[in-house]
Short mmCIF file of C-alpha atoms in Angstrom, two decimals:
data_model
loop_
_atom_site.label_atom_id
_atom_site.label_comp_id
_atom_site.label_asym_id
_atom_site.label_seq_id
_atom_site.Cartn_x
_atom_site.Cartn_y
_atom_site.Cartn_z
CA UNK N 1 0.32 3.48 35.92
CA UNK N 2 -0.41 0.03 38.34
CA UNK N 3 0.78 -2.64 36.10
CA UNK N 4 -1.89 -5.61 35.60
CA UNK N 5 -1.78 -9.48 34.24
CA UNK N 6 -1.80 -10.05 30.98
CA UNK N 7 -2.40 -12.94 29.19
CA UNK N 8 0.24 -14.38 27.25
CA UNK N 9 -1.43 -17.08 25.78
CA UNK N 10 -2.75 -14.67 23.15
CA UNK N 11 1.43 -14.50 21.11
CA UNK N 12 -0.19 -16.29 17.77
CA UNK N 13 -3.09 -13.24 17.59
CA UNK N 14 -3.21 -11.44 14.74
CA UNK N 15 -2.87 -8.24 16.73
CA UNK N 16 0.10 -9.48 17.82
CA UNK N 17 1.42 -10.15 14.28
CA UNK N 18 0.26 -6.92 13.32
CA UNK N 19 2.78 -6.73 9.94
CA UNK N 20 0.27 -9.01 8.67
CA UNK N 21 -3.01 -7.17 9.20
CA UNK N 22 -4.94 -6.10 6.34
CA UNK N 23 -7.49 -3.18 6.55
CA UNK N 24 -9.00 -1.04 3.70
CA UNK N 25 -8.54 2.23 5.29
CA UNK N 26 -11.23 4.91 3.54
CA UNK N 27 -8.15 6.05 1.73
CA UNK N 28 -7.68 2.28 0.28
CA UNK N 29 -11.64 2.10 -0.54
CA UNK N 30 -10.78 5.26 -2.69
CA UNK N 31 -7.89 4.19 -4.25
CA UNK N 32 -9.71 0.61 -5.03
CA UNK N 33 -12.40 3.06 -6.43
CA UNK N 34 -10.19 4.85 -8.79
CA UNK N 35 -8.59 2.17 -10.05
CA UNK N 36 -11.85 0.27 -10.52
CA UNK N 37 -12.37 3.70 -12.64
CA UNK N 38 -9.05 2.98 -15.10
CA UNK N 39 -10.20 -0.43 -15.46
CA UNK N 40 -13.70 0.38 -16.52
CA UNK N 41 -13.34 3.00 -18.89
CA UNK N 42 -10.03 1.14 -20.53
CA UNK N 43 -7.50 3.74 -18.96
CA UNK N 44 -3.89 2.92 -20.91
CA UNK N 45 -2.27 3.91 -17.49
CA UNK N 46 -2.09 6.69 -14.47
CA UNK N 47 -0.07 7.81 -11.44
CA UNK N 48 -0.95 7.18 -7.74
CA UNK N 49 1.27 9.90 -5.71
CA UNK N 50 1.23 10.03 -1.82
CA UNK N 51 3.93 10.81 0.83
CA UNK N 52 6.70 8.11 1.89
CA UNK N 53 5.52 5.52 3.95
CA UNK N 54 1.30 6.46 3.64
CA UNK N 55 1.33 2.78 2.83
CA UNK N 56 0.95 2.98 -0.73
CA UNK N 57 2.45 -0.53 -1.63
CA UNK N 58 0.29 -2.07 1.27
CA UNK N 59 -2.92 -0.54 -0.57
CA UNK N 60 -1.76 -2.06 -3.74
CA UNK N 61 -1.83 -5.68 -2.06
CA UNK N 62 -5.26 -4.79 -0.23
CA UNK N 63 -6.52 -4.16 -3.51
CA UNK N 64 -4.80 -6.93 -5.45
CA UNK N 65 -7.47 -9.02 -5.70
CA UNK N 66 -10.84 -6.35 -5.52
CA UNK N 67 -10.77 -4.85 -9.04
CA UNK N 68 -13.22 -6.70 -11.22
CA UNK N 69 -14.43 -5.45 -15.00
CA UNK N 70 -17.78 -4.30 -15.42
CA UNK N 71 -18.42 -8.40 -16.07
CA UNK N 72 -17.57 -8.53 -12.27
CA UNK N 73 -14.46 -11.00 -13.37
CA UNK N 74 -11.54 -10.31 -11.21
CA UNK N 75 -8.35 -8.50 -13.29
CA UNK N 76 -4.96 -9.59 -12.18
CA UNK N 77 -2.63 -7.66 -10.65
CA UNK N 78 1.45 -7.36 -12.18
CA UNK N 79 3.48 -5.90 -9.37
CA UNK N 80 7.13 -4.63 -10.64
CA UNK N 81 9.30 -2.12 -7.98
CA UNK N 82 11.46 -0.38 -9.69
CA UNK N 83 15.35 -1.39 -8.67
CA UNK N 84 17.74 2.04 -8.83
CA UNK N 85 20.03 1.19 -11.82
CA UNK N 86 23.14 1.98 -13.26
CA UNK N 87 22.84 1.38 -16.77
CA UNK N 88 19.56 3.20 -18.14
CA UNK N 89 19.57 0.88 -21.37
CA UNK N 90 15.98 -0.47 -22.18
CA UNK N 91 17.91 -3.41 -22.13
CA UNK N 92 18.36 -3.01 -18.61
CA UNK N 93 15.13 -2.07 -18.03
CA UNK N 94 13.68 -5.19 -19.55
CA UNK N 95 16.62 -7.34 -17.18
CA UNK N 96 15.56 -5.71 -14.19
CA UNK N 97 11.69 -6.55 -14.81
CA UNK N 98 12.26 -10.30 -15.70
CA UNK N 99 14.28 -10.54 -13.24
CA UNK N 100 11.72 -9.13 -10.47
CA UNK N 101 9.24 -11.07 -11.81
CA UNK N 102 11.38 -14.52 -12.32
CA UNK N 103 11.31 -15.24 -15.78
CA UNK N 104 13.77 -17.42 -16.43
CA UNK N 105 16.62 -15.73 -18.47
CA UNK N 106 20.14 -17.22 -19.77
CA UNK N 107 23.33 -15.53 -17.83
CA UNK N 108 23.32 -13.17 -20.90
CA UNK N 109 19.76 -12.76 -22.09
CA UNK N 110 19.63 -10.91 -25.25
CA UNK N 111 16.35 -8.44 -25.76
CA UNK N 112 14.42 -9.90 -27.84
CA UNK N 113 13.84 -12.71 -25.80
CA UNK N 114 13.44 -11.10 -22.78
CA UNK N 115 10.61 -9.11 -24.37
CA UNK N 116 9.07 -11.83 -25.41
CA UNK N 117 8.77 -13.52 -22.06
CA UNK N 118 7.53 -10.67 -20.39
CA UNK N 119 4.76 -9.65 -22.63
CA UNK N 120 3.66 -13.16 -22.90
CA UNK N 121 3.70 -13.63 -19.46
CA UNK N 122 1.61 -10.37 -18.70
CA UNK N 123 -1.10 -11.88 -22.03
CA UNK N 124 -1.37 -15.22 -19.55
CA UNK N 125 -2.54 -13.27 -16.55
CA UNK N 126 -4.99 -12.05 -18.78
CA UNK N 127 -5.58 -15.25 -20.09
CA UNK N 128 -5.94 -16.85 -16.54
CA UNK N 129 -8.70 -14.88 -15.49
CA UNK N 130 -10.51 -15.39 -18.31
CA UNK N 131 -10.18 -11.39 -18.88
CA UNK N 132 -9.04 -9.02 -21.39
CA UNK N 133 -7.35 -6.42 -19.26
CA UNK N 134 -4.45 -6.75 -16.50
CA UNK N 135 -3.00 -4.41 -14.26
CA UNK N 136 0.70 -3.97 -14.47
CA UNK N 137 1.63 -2.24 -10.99
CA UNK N 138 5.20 -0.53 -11.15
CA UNK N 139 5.48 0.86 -7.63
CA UNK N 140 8.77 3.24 -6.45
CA UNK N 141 8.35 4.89 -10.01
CA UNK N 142 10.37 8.04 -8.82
CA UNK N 143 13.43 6.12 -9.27
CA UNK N 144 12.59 5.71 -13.35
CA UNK N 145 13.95 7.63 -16.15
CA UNK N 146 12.13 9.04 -18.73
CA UNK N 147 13.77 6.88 -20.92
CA UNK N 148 12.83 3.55 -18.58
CA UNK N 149 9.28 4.93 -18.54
CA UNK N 150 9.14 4.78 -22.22
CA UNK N 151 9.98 1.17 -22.14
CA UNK N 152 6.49 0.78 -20.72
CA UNK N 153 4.97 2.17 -24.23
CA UNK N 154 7.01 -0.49 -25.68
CA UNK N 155 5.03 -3.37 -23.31
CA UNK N 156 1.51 -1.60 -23.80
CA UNK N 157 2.34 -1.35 -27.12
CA UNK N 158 2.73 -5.07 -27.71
CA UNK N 159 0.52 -6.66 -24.63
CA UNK N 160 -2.22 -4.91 -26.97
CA UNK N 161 -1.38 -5.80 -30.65
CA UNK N 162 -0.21 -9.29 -30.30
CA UNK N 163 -2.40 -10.57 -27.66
CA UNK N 164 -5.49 -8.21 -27.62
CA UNK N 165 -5.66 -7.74 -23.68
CA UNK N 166 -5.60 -4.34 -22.72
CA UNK N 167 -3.19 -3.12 -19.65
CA UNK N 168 -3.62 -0.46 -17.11
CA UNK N 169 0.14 0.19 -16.43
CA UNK N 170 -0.15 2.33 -12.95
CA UNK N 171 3.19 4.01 -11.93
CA UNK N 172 2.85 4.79 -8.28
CA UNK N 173 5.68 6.85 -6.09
CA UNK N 174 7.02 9.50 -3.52
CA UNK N 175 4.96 12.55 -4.32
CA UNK N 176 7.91 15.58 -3.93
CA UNK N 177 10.42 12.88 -6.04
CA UNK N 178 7.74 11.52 -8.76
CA UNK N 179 6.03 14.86 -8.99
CA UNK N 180 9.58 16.65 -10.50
CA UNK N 181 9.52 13.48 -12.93
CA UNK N 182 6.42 14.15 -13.90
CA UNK N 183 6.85 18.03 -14.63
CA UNK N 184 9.62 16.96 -17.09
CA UNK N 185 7.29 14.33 -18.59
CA UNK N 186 4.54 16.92 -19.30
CA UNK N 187 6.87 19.13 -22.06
CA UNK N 188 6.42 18.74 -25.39
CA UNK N 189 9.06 16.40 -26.23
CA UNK N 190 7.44 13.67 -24.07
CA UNK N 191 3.93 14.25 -25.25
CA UNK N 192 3.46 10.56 -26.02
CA UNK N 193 4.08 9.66 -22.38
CA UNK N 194 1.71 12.08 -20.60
CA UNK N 195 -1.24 11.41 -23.01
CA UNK N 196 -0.71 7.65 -22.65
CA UNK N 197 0.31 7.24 -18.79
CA UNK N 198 -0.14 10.72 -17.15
CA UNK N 199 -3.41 12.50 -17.94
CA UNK N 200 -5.11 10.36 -14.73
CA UNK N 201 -3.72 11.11 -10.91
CA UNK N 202 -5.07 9.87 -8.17
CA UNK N 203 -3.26 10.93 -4.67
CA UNK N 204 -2.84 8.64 -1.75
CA UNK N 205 -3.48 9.74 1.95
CA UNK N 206 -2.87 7.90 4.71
CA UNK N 207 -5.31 8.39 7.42
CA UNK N 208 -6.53 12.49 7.78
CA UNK N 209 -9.23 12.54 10.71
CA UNK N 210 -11.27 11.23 13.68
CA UNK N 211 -13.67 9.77 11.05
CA UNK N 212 -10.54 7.52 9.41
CA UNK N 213 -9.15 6.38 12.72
CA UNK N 214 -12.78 5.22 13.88
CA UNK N 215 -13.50 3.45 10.86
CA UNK N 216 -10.23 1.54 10.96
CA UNK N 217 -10.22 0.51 14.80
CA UNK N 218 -13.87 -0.97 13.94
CA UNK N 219 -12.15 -3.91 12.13
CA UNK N 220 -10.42 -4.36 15.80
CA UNK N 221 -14.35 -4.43 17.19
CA UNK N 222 -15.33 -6.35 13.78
CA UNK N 223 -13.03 -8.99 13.17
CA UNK N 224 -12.61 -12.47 15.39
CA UNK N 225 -9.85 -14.70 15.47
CA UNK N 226 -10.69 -17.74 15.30
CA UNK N 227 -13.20 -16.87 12.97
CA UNK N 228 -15.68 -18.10 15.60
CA UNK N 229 -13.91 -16.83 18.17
CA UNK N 230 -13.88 -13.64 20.45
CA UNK N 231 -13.39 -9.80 18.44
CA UNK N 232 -9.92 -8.43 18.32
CA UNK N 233 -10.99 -6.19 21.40
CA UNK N 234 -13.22 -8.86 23.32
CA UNK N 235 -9.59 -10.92 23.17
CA UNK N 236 -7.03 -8.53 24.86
CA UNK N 237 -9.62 -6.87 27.16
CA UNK N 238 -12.31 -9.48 28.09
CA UNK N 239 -13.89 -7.79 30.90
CA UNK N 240 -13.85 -4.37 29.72
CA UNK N 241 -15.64 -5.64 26.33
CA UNK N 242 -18.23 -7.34 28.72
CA UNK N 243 -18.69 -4.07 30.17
CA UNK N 244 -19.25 -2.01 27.19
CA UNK N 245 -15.95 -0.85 26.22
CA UNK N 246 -15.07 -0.63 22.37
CA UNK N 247 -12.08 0.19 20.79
CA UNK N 248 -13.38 2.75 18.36
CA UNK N 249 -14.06 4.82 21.41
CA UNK N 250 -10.68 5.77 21.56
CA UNK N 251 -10.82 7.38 18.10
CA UNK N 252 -10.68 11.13 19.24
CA UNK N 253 -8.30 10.35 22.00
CA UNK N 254 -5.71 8.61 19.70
CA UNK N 255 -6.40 11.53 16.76
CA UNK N 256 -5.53 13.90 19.43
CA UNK N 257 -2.24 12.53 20.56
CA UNK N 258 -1.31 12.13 17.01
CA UNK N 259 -1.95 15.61 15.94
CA UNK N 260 0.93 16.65 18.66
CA UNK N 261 3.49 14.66 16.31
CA UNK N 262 1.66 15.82 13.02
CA UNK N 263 2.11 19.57 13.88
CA UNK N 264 5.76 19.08 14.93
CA UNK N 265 7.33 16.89 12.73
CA UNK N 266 5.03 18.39 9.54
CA UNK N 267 3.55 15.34 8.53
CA UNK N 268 1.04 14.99 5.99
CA UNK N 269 -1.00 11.86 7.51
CA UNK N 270 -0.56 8.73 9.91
CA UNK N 271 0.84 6.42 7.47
CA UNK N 272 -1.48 2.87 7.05
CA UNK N 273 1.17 0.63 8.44
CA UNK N 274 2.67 3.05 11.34
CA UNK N 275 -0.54 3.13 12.66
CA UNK N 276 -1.80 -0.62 12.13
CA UNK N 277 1.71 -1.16 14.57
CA UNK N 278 0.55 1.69 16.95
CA UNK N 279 -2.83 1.02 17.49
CA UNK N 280 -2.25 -2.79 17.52
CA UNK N 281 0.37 -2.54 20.18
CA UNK N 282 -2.17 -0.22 22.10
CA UNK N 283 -4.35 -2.75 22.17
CA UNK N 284 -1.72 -6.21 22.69
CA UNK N 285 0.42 -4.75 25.23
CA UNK N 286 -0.35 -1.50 26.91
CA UNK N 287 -4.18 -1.39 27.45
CA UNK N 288 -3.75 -4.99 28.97
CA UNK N 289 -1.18 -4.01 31.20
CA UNK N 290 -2.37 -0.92 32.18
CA UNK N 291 -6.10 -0.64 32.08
CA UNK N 292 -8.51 1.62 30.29
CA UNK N 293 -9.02 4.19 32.74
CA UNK N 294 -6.41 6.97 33.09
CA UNK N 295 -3.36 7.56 31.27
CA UNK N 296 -4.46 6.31 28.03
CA UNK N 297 -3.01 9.42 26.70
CA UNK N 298 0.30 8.26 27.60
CA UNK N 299 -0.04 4.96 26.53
CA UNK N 300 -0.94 6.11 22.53
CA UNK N 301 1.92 8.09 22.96
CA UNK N 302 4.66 4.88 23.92
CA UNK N 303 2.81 2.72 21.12
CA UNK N 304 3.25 5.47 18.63
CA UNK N 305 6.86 5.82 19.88
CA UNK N 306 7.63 2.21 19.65
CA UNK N 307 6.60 2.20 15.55
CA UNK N 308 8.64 4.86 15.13
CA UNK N 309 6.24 7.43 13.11
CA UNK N 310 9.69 9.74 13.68
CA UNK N 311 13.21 9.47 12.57
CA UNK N 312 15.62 8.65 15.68
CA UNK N 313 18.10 9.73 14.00
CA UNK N 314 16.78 12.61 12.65
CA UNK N 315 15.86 13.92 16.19
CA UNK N 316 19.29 13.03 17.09
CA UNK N 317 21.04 15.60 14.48
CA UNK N 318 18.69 17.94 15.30
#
């Protein structure tokens, strides 16, 4: 490849701070779309399942603040991960929430107080957007207990009675890990959970097709920086935008190259946020460089490499 200028007044893009891009991906839009679903129709809770790193917790931020009641008034968004614990106490539990969330606790918080302070502080989110419902988010939910899962009965429980807003608690994780969780849930002795949390599962893909990728590098056509400035694509590669080029274009190509790592590493889908770095790198550093017309093929191939969609280390014990 005959290495070109490129122009490195362009460091501050957005492209080239790609950790911070944001774009609803058609699996996002769906997942905004079921959600919008649990809200409406006064869903207690659900599970959102998808493979590690399909960019699950990004969608959740995307998302944040795009669910609205059938009022149109936005509903806020609660986001807890779950920590992996020693103790399994609902003590604990309640600790490791107020904690997250940082409501202020005493060096030895007793329960009761802690309880308090959460619940309240989930009613005021409520309260804040002049709602009735809030979303309580609690995202790497394979790492729960059945026990710790309960605990979120205890929070519906009082969220409702005492302060008459209504939560969607969403537990979203790992499919393989939070599936087995689930399967134990499911028996009778945990009835209570299921019918309250479990009987609504949505699945999260990352991107699956030609379709997806195209959609996605249209923000990158769309979207200008400044916001009456040049496109994404008009900034990196002036003269091939003047000449016709767009970067959805590439859509098939870039599927293509991707399916080669798909097959052989067994992957489900490109991940949201591996392939906001790839594509984004493409388009900051390569395409610039390189050009547009030959070995393009290549060049997916060393931006897809450098966001590591693989495990080095894997491939190393391998």
């Amino acid at each position: 490849m005959t290495k070109i200028n490129w122009n490195f007044d362009l460091l501050d893009h957005p492209v080239n701070n790609w950790a911070d891009i944001r774009i609803e991906t058609p699996s996002i839009h769906k997942l905004r779309e079921d959600i919008m679903q649990f809200v409406w129709t006064y869903a207690p809770g659900a599970a959102v399942v998808g493979f590690s790193r399909a960019g699950k917790s990004t969608a959740l931020e995307i998302i944040g603040n795009k669910v609205t009641t059938r009022k149109g008034k936005k509903v806020p968004f609660v986001y807890y991960s779950a920590l992996k614990q020693d103790g399994q106490t609902i003590r604990a539990m309640y600790e490791s929430i107020c904690d997250f969330l940082f409501l202020p606790m005493n060096k030895r918080p007793d329960l009761k107080t802690m309880k308090k302070q959460l619940i309240t502080y989930i009613a005021e989110k409520a309260f804040e957007y002049s709602t009735q419902q809030v979303i309580l988010v609690v995202d790497e939910a394979q790492r729960l207990s059945i026990r710790q899962i309960d605990v979120f009965s205890d929070i519906h429980d009082h969220v409702k009675i005492f302060y008459k807003v209504h939560p969607v608690i969403i537990f979203v994780g790992n499919l393989e890990q939070l599936t087995k969780l689930l399967e134990r849930i499911v028996k009778g002795e945990n009835e209570h959970l299921e019918g309250r949390f479990f009987k609504r599962l949505t699945v999260f893909r990352g991107l699956d097709g030609v379709a997806d990728i195209k959609y996605c590098l249209n923000h990158y056509d769309r979207l200008r920086y400044p916001l009456d400035g040049p496109t994404y694509t008009q900034a990196f590669l002036k003269n091939e935008w003047d000449s016709g080029f767009r970067y959805s274009s590439l859509a098939p190509l870039i599927w293509s190259v991707f399916r080669e790592y798909q097959k052989y590493n067994n992957l489900d889908s490109w991940g949201t946020e591996n392939f906001i770095g790839s594509v984004s790198v493409l388009l900051s550093d390569y395409l610039p460089r390189y050009g547009i017309e030959e070995n393009v093929d290549e060049m997916v191939k060393n931006s897809i490499n450098a966001c590591r969609l693989t495990s080095s280390v894997v491939n190393f014990v391998q």
